[in-house]
Amino acid sequence: MPPTCRALSARRCRQANIPAQAVAVVVQAVDGGPPLLSHNARQAMNPASAMKLVTTYAALEMLGPAHTWRTEVLADAGPVDGRVNGNVYLRGNGDPKLTLEQFWLLLRQLRLHGVREIAGDLVLDRRAFALPAHDPGEFDNQPLRPYNAGPDALLVNFKSVRLLLQPDPAGKAVSVVAETPSEGLRIDNRLRLASEPCGDWREKLQVTVSGLRIELGGAYPAACGEQALNLAPWAADVQLEGLFRALWRELGGRFSGSVREGAAPANARTLAVQESAPLAELVRDINKYSNNVMARQLFLSLDSERPATIEGARRQLAAWLQANALQLPELVIDNGSGLSRNARISAAGLAQLLSAAWQSPLMPELIASLPLAGVDGTLRKRLQNGPTAGRAHLKTGYLEGVRAIAGYVLDNSGKRWIVVALINDANARLGKPALDALLQWVAER
């Protein structure tokens, strides 16, 4: 019996019908020494979201945990009697998490600095990134899913809108509330209330977008209660314009110009600045909740040149790996998030990275960003009752045909282990019990 199957449980290997050659595993002590378990360790595999370990650890080292991003509002001239007689420029620098709340605070600053009316246009300056066209439906034919949104130097609220679905059993209806403000948004609610179990309610909906109109159809089970439906229905400029116009009006501002792309002049005057949370805080969102859009943003930010490019980020990452004697010849990284069919790394490569991170002064920041088994993030409902609960910090990965775990496990004796396991197989979705068995095997040593 291959050593992998002994560790993963022979019974579970047989049940999953996953061949040993489709699995790669490394288990080794954080303080070095020969691996406790090594199988297909150098085989290039798709790691799914476990690739975020590469992006986030490299970013912590290359940018520093206190790194922040600035989003600025500039103008041709300052306000006169509350009126800007010219264009206003919104300049992004790649903030991975410029949420609705943060954008509102930026516009509120503009109002507090005396701007009541914008007489010219709102010009969107996203030149900090130079990117090819992005097709949000290319990966899995789900273009409305926010996780498929592309990177953007001026990414606002993840290019998404949030709708609340509220069942009304007494009225035998479902109401839809647009929680994200957007000028001109129209909801065509054709949902019918259903009595079936909740299940995967999202898959039961039919969503159609036509201009600024979103039509919702299909059955929504009353058993689901209130749920949030997050959508990315529009191109970036359309989404940002609708949000800006709605929030600016709510803040008492006036604007009758156009919203368009362009560049802020070199002599433009800064009127307001919104600074992001520090990187050490943002990597928690990226890793604990596996945020693909934020990971894409962060990957591009590895390129210190402007405009940042994907190739530039790859070059900077390669230089950092070489400078730190991290040998990952099999590494293929295209967007930094792991939401890819082309991404590759080996179990030994991930283990090497985790070993270097353990020795790094920034180890606490990285470990704190990883989901804690049975407690939070993508592991909140997993491994709740076994020996790994509260004792394993792990990044998970899941795509069709891919299952992955990578991180640190504290065993019963107080010894900490690096654990990496990758499955690339059509039956990978059945490999979760085997991966959990491996973690239990390590924890109970």
CSV table of N, CA and C in Angstrom, one decimal, residues 157-281:
chain,number,residue,atom,x,y,z
A,157,ASN,N,-16.0,48.3,-4.3
A,157,ASN,CA,-17.0,47.3,-3.9
A,157,ASN,C,-17.0,46.0,-4.7
A,158,PHE,N,-15.8,45.6,-5.1
A,158,PHE,CA,-15.6,44.3,-5.8
A,158,PHE,C,-16.5,44.3,-7.1
A,159,LYS,N,-16.8,45.5,-7.6
A,159,LYS,CA,-17.7,45.6,-8.8
A,159,LYS,C,-19.0,44.9,-8.6
A,160,SER,N,-19.5,44.9,-7.4
A,160,SER,CA,-20.7,44.1,-7.2
A,160,SER,C,-21.8,44.9,-6.5
A,161,VAL,N,-23.0,44.3,-6.6
A,161,VAL,CA,-24.2,44.8,-5.9
A,161,VAL,C,-24.7,43.7,-5.0
A,162,ARG,N,-25.3,44.1,-3.9
A,162,ARG,CA,-25.8,43.1,-2.9
A,162,ARG,C,-27.3,43.3,-2.8
A,163,LEU,N,-28.0,42.2,-3.1
A,163,LEU,CA,-29.5,42.2,-3.1
A,163,LEU,C,-29.9,41.3,-1.9
A,164,LEU,N,-30.9,41.7,-1.1
A,164,LEU,CA,-31.4,40.9,0.0
A,164,LEU,C,-32.7,40.3,-0.5
A,165,LEU,N,-32.8,39.0,-0.4
A,165,LEU,CA,-34.0,38.2,-0.7
A,165,LEU,C,-34.7,37.9,0.6
A,166,GLN,N,-36.0,38.4,0.7
A,166,GLN,CA,-36.8,38.3,2.0
A,166,GLN,C,-38.1,37.5,1.7
A,167,PRO,N,-38.2,36.3,2.2
A,167,PRO,CA,-39.5,35.6,2.0
A,167,PRO,C,-40.6,36.1,2.9
A,168,ASP,N,-41.8,36.1,2.3
A,168,ASP,CA,-43.0,36.5,3.1
A,168,ASP,C,-44.0,35.4,2.9
A,169,PRO,N,-43.9,34.4,3.9
A,169,PRO,CA,-44.8,33.2,3.7
A,169,PRO,C,-46.3,33.7,3.8
A,170,ALA,N,-46.6,34.7,4.6
A,170,ALA,CA,-48.0,35.1,4.8
A,170,ALA,C,-48.5,35.6,3.4
A,171,GLY,N,-47.7,36.4,2.7
A,171,GLY,CA,-48.1,37.0,1.5
A,171,GLY,C,-47.8,36.1,0.3
A,172,LYS,N,-47.1,34.9,0.6
A,172,LYS,CA,-46.7,34.0,-0.5
A,172,LYS,C,-45.9,34.7,-1.6
A,173,ALA,N,-44.9,35.5,-1.1
A,173,ALA,CA,-44.1,36.2,-2.0
A,173,ALA,C,-42.7,36.3,-1.5
A,174,VAL,N,-41.8,36.8,-2.4
A,174,VAL,CA,-40.4,37.1,-2.0
A,174,VAL,C,-40.1,38.5,-2.4
A,175,SER,N,-39.7,39.3,-1.4
A,175,SER,CA,-39.3,40.7,-1.7
A,175,SER,C,-37.8,40.8,-2.0
A,176,VAL,N,-37.4,41.7,-2.8
A,176,VAL,CA,-36.0,42.0,-3.1
A,176,VAL,C,-35.6,43.4,-2.8
A,177,VAL,N,-34.6,43.6,-1.9
A,177,VAL,CA,-34.2,44.9,-1.5
A,177,VAL,C,-32.7,45.1,-2.0
A,178,ALA,N,-32.5,46.2,-2.7
A,178,ALA,CA,-31.2,46.5,-3.2
A,178,ALA,C,-30.4,47.2,-2.1
A,179,GLU,N,-29.5,46.4,-1.4
A,179,GLU,CA,-28.8,46.9,-0.3
A,179,GLU,C,-27.7,47.9,-0.8
A,180,THR,N,-27.1,47.6,-1.9
A,180,THR,CA,-26.1,48.5,-2.5
A,180,THR,C,-26.8,49.6,-3.3
A,181,PRO,N,-26.6,50.8,-3.0
A,181,PRO,CA,-27.2,51.9,-3.8
A,181,PRO,C,-26.6,52.0,-5.2
A,182,SER,N,-27.4,52.2,-6.2
A,182,SER,CA,-27.0,52.4,-7.6
A,182,SER,C,-28.0,53.2,-8.4
A,183,GLU,N,-27.6,54.3,-8.9
A,183,GLU,CA,-28.5,55.2,-9.6
A,183,GLU,C,-29.0,54.5,-10.9
A,184,GLY,N,-30.3,54.4,-11.0
A,184,GLY,CA,-30.9,53.8,-12.2
A,184,GLY,C,-31.2,52.3,-12.1
A,185,LEU,N,-30.7,51.7,-11.0
A,185,LEU,CA,-30.9,50.2,-10.9
A,185,LEU,C,-32.4,49.9,-10.8
A,186,ARG,N,-32.9,49.0,-11.6
A,186,ARG,CA,-34.3,48.5,-11.6
A,186,ARG,C,-34.3,47.0,-11.4
A,187,ILE,N,-35.1,46.6,-10.4
A,187,ILE,CA,-35.2,45.2,-10.1
A,187,ILE,C,-36.5,44.7,-10.7
A,188,ASP,N,-36.5,43.7,-11.5
A,188,ASP,CA,-37.7,43.0,-12.0
A,188,ASP,C,-37.8,41.7,-11.3
A,189,ASN,N,-38.7,41.7,-10.2
A,189,ASN,CA,-38.8,40.6,-9.3
A,189,ASN,C,-39.9,39.6,-9.8
A,190,ARG,N,-39.4,38.5,-10.3
A,190,ARG,CA,-40.4,37.4,-10.7
A,190,ARG,C,-40.2,36.2,-9.9
A,191,LEU,N,-39.6,36.3,-8.7
A,191,LEU,CA,-39.4,35.1,-7.9
A,191,LEU,C,-40.7,34.6,-7.3
A,192,ARG,N,-40.8,33.3,-7.2
A,192,ARG,CA,-41.9,32.7,-6.6
A,192,ARG,C,-41.5,32.0,-5.3
A,193,LEU,N,-42.3,32.1,-4.3
A,193,LEU,CA,-42.0,31.4,-3.0
A,193,LEU,C,-42.2,29.9,-3.1
A,194,ALA,N,-41.3,29.1,-2.7
A,194,ALA,CA,-41.4,27.7,-2.7
A,194,ALA,C,-41.4,27.1,-1.3
A,195,SER,N,-41.9,25.9,-1.2
A,195,SER,CA,-42.0,25.3,0.2
A,195,SER,C,-41.0,24.2,0.3
A,196,GLU,N,-40.1,24.0,-0.7
A,196,GLU,CA,-39.1,22.9,-0.6
A,196,GLU,C,-38.0,23.3,0.4
A,197,PRO,N,-37.1,22.3,0.8
A,197,PRO,CA,-36.0,22.6,1.6
A,197,PRO,C,-35.1,23.7,1.0
A,198,CYS,N,-34.3,24.4,1.8
A,198,CYS,CA,-33.4,25.5,1.3
A,198,CYS,C,-32.4,24.9,0.3
A,199,GLY,N,-31.6,24.0,0.7
A,199,GLY,CA,-30.6,23.4,-0.2
A,199,GLY,C,-29.7,24.5,-0.8
A,200,ASP,N,-29.3,24.3,-2.1
A,200,ASP,CA,-28.5,25.3,-2.8
A,200,ASP,C,-29.4,26.2,-3.5
A,201,TRP,N,-29.9,27.2,-2.7
A,201,TRP,CA,-30.9,28.1,-3.3
A,201,TRP,C,-30.4,29.0,-4.4
A,202,ARG,N,-29.1,29.3,-4.4
A,202,ARG,CA,-28.5,30.1,-5.4
A,202,ARG,C,-28.6,29.5,-6.8
A,203,GLU,N,-28.5,28.2,-6.9
A,203,GLU,CA,-28.6,27.5,-8.2
A,203,GLU,C,-30.0,27.5,-8.7
A,204,LYS,N,-31.0,27.8,-7.9
A,204,LYS,CA,-32.4,27.7,-8.3
A,204,LYS,C,-32.9,29.0,-8.9
A,205,LEU,N,-32.1,30.0,-8.9
A,205,LEU,CA,-32.5,31.3,-9.4
A,205,LEU,C,-32.0,31.5,-10.8
A,206,GLN,N,-32.8,32.3,-11.6
A,206,GLN,CA,-32.5,32.7,-12.9
A,206,GLN,C,-32.3,34.2,-12.9
A,207,VAL,N,-31.1,34.6,-13.2
A,207,VAL,CA,-30.7,36.1,-13.2
A,207,VAL,C,-30.4,36.5,-14.6
A,208,THR,N,-31.1,37.6,-15.0
A,208,THR,CA,-30.9,38.2,-16.4
A,208,THR,C,-30.6,39.7,-16.2
A,209,VAL,N,-29.6,40.1,-16.9
A,209,VAL,CA,-29.2,41.6,-16.8
A,209,VAL,C,-29.4,42.2,-18.2
A,210,SER,N,-30.1,43.3,-18.2
A,210,SER,CA,-30.3,44.1,-19.4
A,210,SER,C,-30.1,45.5,-19.1
A,211,GLY,N,-29.0,46.1,-19.5
A,211,GLY,CA,-28.7,47.5,-19.1
A,211,GLY,C,-28.6,47.6,-17.6
A,212,LEU,N,-29.4,48.5,-17.0
A,212,LEU,CA,-29.4,48.7,-15.6
A,212,LEU,C,-30.6,47.9,-14.9
A,213,ARG,N,-31.2,47.0,-15.7
A,213,ARG,CA,-32.3,46.2,-15.1
A,213,ARG,C,-31.8,44.8,-14.8
A,214,ILE,N,-32.1,44.3,-13.6
A,214,ILE,CA,-31.8,43.0,-13.2
A,214,ILE,C,-33.1,42.2,-13.0
A,215,GLU,N,-33.3,41.2,-13.7
A,215,GLU,CA,-34.5,40.3,-13.6
A,215,GLU,C,-34.2,39.1,-12.8
A,216,LEU,N,-34.9,38.8,-11.8
A,216,LEU,CA,-34.8,37.6,-10.9
A,216,LEU,C,-36.0,36.7,-11.1
A,217,GLY,N,-35.7,35.5,-11.5
A,217,GLY,CA,-36.8,34.5,-11.7
A,217,GLY,C,-36.4,33.2,-11.0
A,218,GLY,N,-37.4,32.3,-11.0
A,218,GLY,CA,-37.2,31.0,-10.4
A,218,GLY,C,-37.8,30.9,-9.0
A,219,ALA,N,-37.5,29.8,-8.3
A,219,ALA,CA,-38.1,29.5,-7.0
A,219,ALA,C,-37.1,29.9,-5.9
A,220,TYR,N,-37.7,30.4,-4.9
A,220,TYR,CA,-36.9,30.8,-3.7
A,220,TYR,C,-37.6,30.1,-2.5
A,221,PRO,N,-36.9,29.1,-1.8
A,221,PRO,CA,-37.5,28.4,-0.7
A,221,PRO,C,-37.7,29.3,0.5
A,222,ALA,N,-38.9,29.3,1.1
A,222,ALA,CA,-39.2,30.1,2.3
A,222,ALA,C,-38.2,29.6,3.5
A,223,ALA,N,-37.8,28.3,3.4
A,223,ALA,CA,-37.0,27.8,4.5
A,223,ALA,C,-35.6,28.5,4.5
A,224,CYS,N,-35.2,29.2,3.5
A,224,CYS,CA,-33.9,29.8,3.5
A,224,CYS,C,-33.9,31.1,4.3
A,225,GLY,N,-35.0,31.6,4.6
A,225,GLY,CA,-35.0,32.9,5.4
A,225,GLY,C,-34.4,34.0,4.5
A,226,GLU,N,-34.0,35.1,5.1
A,226,GLU,CA,-33.3,36.1,4.4
A,226,GLU,C,-31.9,35.8,4.0
A,227,GLN,N,-31.6,36.0,2.7
A,227,GLN,CA,-30.3,35.7,2.2
A,227,GLN,C,-29.8,36.8,1.3
A,228,ALA,N,-28.5,37.0,1.2
A,228,ALA,CA,-27.9,38.0,0.4
A,228,ALA,C,-27.5,37.4,-0.9
A,229,LEU,N,-27.8,38.0,-2.0
A,229,LEU,CA,-27.4,37.6,-3.3
A,229,LEU,C,-26.4,38.7,-3.9
A,230,ASN,N,-25.2,38.3,-4.0
A,230,ASN,CA,-24.2,39.2,-4.5
A,230,ASN,C,-24.0,39.0,-6.0
A,231,LEU,N,-24.0,40.0,-6.8
A,231,LEU,CA,-23.9,39.9,-8.2
A,231,LEU,C,-22.9,41.0,-8.7
A,232,ALA,N,-22.2,40.6,-9.8
A,232,ALA,CA,-21.3,41.6,-10.5
A,232,ALA,C,-21.9,41.8,-11.9
A,233,PRO,N,-23.0,42.6,-12.1
A,233,PRO,CA,-23.8,42.6,-13.3
A,233,PRO,C,-23.2,43.5,-14.4
A,234,TRP,N,-22.3,44.4,-14.1
A,234,TRP,CA,-22.0,45.4,-15.1
A,234,TRP,C,-20.4,45.6,-15.2
A,235,ALA,N,-20.1,46.2,-16.3
A,235,ALA,CA,-18.7,46.6,-16.5
A,235,ALA,C,-18.3,47.6,-15.4
A,236,ALA,N,-17.0,47.8,-15.2
A,236,ALA,CA,-16.5,48.6,-14.0
A,236,ALA,C,-17.0,50.0,-14.1
A,237,ASP,N,-17.0,50.6,-15.2
A,237,ASP,CA,-17.4,52.0,-15.3
A,237,ASP,C,-18.8,52.2,-15.0
A,238,VAL,N,-19.7,51.3,-15.5
A,238,VAL,CA,-21.1,51.4,-15.3
A,238,VAL,C,-21.4,51.2,-13.8
A,239,GLN,N,-20.8,50.2,-13.2
A,239,GLN,CA,-21.0,49.9,-11.8
A,239,GLN,C,-20.6,51.1,-10.9
A,240,LEU,N,-19.4,51.7,-11.2
A,240,LEU,CA,-18.9,52.8,-10.4
A,240,LEU,C,-19.7,54.0,-10.6
A,241,GLU,N,-20.2,54.3,-11.8
A,241,GLU,CA,-21.0,55.5,-12.0
A,241,GLU,C,-22.3,55.4,-11.3
A,242,GLY,N,-23.0,54.3,-11.3
A,242,GLY,CA,-24.2,54.1,-10.6
A,242,GLY,C,-24.0,54.3,-9.1
A,243,LEU,N,-23.0,53.7,-8.6
A,243,LEU,CA,-22.7,53.9,-7.1
A,243,LEU,C,-22.3,55.3,-6.8
A,244,PHE,N,-21.5,56.0,-7.5
A,244,PHE,CA,-21.1,57.3,-7.3
A,244,PHE,C,-22.3,58.3,-7.3
A,245,ARG,N,-23.1,58.2,-8.3
A,245,ARG,CA,-24.2,59.1,-8.4
A,245,ARG,C,-25.2,58.9,-7.3
A,246,ALA,N,-25.4,57.7,-6.9
A,246,ALA,CA,-26.4,57.4,-5.7
A,246,ALA,C,-25.8,57.9,-4.4
A,247,LEU,N,-24.6,57.7,-4.1
A,247,LEU,CA,-24.0,58.1,-2.9
A,247,LEU,C,-23.8,59.6,-2.8
A,248,TRP,N,-23.3,60.2,-3.9
A,248,TRP,CA,-23.1,61.6,-4.0
A,248,TRP,C,-24.5,62.4,-3.7
A,249,ARG,N,-25.5,61.9,-4.3
A,249,ARG,CA,-26.8,62.5,-4.1
A,249,ARG,C,-27.3,62.3,-2.6
A,250,GLU,N,-27.0,61.1,-2.0
A,250,GLU,CA,-27.4,60.9,-0.6
A,250,GLU,C,-26.6,61.9,0.3
A,251,LEU,N,-25.4,62.2,-0.1
A,251,LEU,CA,-24.6,63.1,0.7
A,251,LEU,C,-24.9,64.6,0.4
A,252,GLY,N,-25.9,64.8,-0.4
A,252,GLY,CA,-26.3,66.2,-0.6
A,252,GLY,C,-25.5,66.9,-1.7
A,253,GLY,N,-24.8,66.1,-2.5
A,253,GLY,CA,-24.0,66.7,-3.6
A,253,GLY,C,-24.8,66.8,-4.9
A,254,ARG,N,-24.3,67.7,-5.8
A,254,ARG,CA,-24.9,67.8,-7.1
A,254,ARG,C,-23.9,67.5,-8.2
A,255,PHE,N,-24.3,66.8,-9.2
A,255,PHE,CA,-23.5,66.4,-10.3
A,255,PHE,C,-24.3,66.2,-11.6
A,256,SER,N,-24.0,66.9,-12.6
A,256,SER,CA,-24.7,66.7,-13.9
A,256,SER,C,-23.9,66.4,-15.1
A,257,GLY,N,-22.6,66.1,-14.8
A,257,GLY,CA,-21.6,65.8,-15.9
A,257,GLY,C,-21.7,64.3,-16.2
A,258,SER,N,-20.7,63.9,-17.0
A,258,SER,CA,-20.5,62.5,-17.4
A,258,SER,C,-19.5,61.8,-16.6
A,259,VAL,N,-19.5,60.5,-16.6
A,259,VAL,CA,-18.5,59.7,-15.9
A,259,VAL,C,-17.7,59.0,-17.1
A,260,ARG,N,-16.4,59.2,-17.1
A,260,ARG,CA,-15.6,58.6,-18.2
A,260,ARG,C,-14.2,58.3,-17.7
A,261,GLU,N,-13.5,57.4,-18.5
A,261,GLU,CA,-12.1,57.1,-18.1
A,261,GLU,C,-11.2,58.2,-18.6
A,262,GLY,N,-10.1,58.4,-18.0
A,262,GLY,CA,-9.1,59.4,-18.4
A,262,GLY,C,-8.0,59.5,-17.4
A,263,ALA,N,-7.1,60.5,-17.5
A,263,ALA,CA,-6.0,60.6,-16.7
A,263,ALA,C,-6.0,61.9,-15.9
A,264,ALA,N,-5.7,61.9,-14.7
A,264,ALA,CA,-5.6,63.1,-13.9
A,264,ALA,C,-4.4,63.9,-14.3
A,265,PRO,N,-4.5,65.2,-14.6
A,265,PRO,CA,-3.3,66.0,-14.9
A,265,PRO,C,-2.3,66.0,-13.8
A,266,ALA,N,-1.0,66.3,-14.2
A,266,ALA,CA,0.1,66.3,-13.2
A,266,ALA,C,-0.1,67.4,-12.2
A,267,ASN,N,-0.8,68.5,-12.6
A,267,ASN,CA,-0.9,69.6,-11.7
A,267,ASN,C,-2.3,69.6,-11.0
A,268,ALA,N,-3.0,68.5,-11.1
A,268,ALA,CA,-4.3,68.4,-10.4
A,268,ALA,C,-4.2,68.5,-8.9
A,269,ARG,N,-5.1,69.1,-8.3
A,269,ARG,CA,-5.1,69.4,-6.8
A,269,ARG,C,-5.8,68.3,-6.1
A,270,THR,N,-5.2,67.7,-5.0
A,270,THR,CA,-5.8,66.7,-4.2
A,270,THR,C,-6.8,67.3,-3.3
A,271,LEU,N,-8.0,66.7,-3.3
A,271,LEU,CA,-9.1,67.2,-2.5
A,271,LEU,C,-9.4,66.2,-1.3
A,272,ALA,N,-9.2,64.9,-1.6
A,272,ALA,CA,-9.6,63.9,-0.6
A,272,ALA,C,-8.8,62.6,-0.8
A,273,VAL,N,-8.5,61.9,0.2
A,273,VAL,CA,-7.7,60.6,0.1
A,273,VAL,C,-8.3,59.6,1.1
A,274,GLN,N,-8.5,58.4,0.6
A,274,GLN,CA,-8.9,57.3,1.4
A,274,GLN,C,-7.8,56.3,1.4
A,275,GLU,N,-7.3,56.0,2.6
A,275,GLU,CA,-6.2,55.0,2.7
A,275,GLU,C,-6.8,53.7,3.2
A,276,SER,N,-6.3,52.6,2.6
A,276,SER,CA,-6.8,51.3,2.9
A,276,SER,C,-6.3,50.8,4.3
A,277,ALA,N,-6.9,49.7,4.7
A,277,ALA,CA,-6.4,49.0,5.9
A,277,ALA,C,-5.0,48.5,5.6
A,278,PRO,N,-4.1,48.3,6.5
A,278,PRO,CA,-2.8,47.7,6.2
A,278,PRO,C,-2.8,46.3,5.7
A,279,LEU,N,-1.8,46.0,4.9
A,279,LEU,CA,-1.7,44.7,4.3
A,279,LEU,C,-1.9,43.5,5.3
A,280,ALA,N,-1.3,43.6,6.5
A,280,ALA,CA,-1.5,42.5,7.5
A,280,ALA,C,-2.9,42.2,7.8
A,281,GLU,N,-3.8,43.2,7.7
A,281,GLU,CA,-5.2,43.0,7.9
A,281,GLU,C,-5.9,42.5,6.7
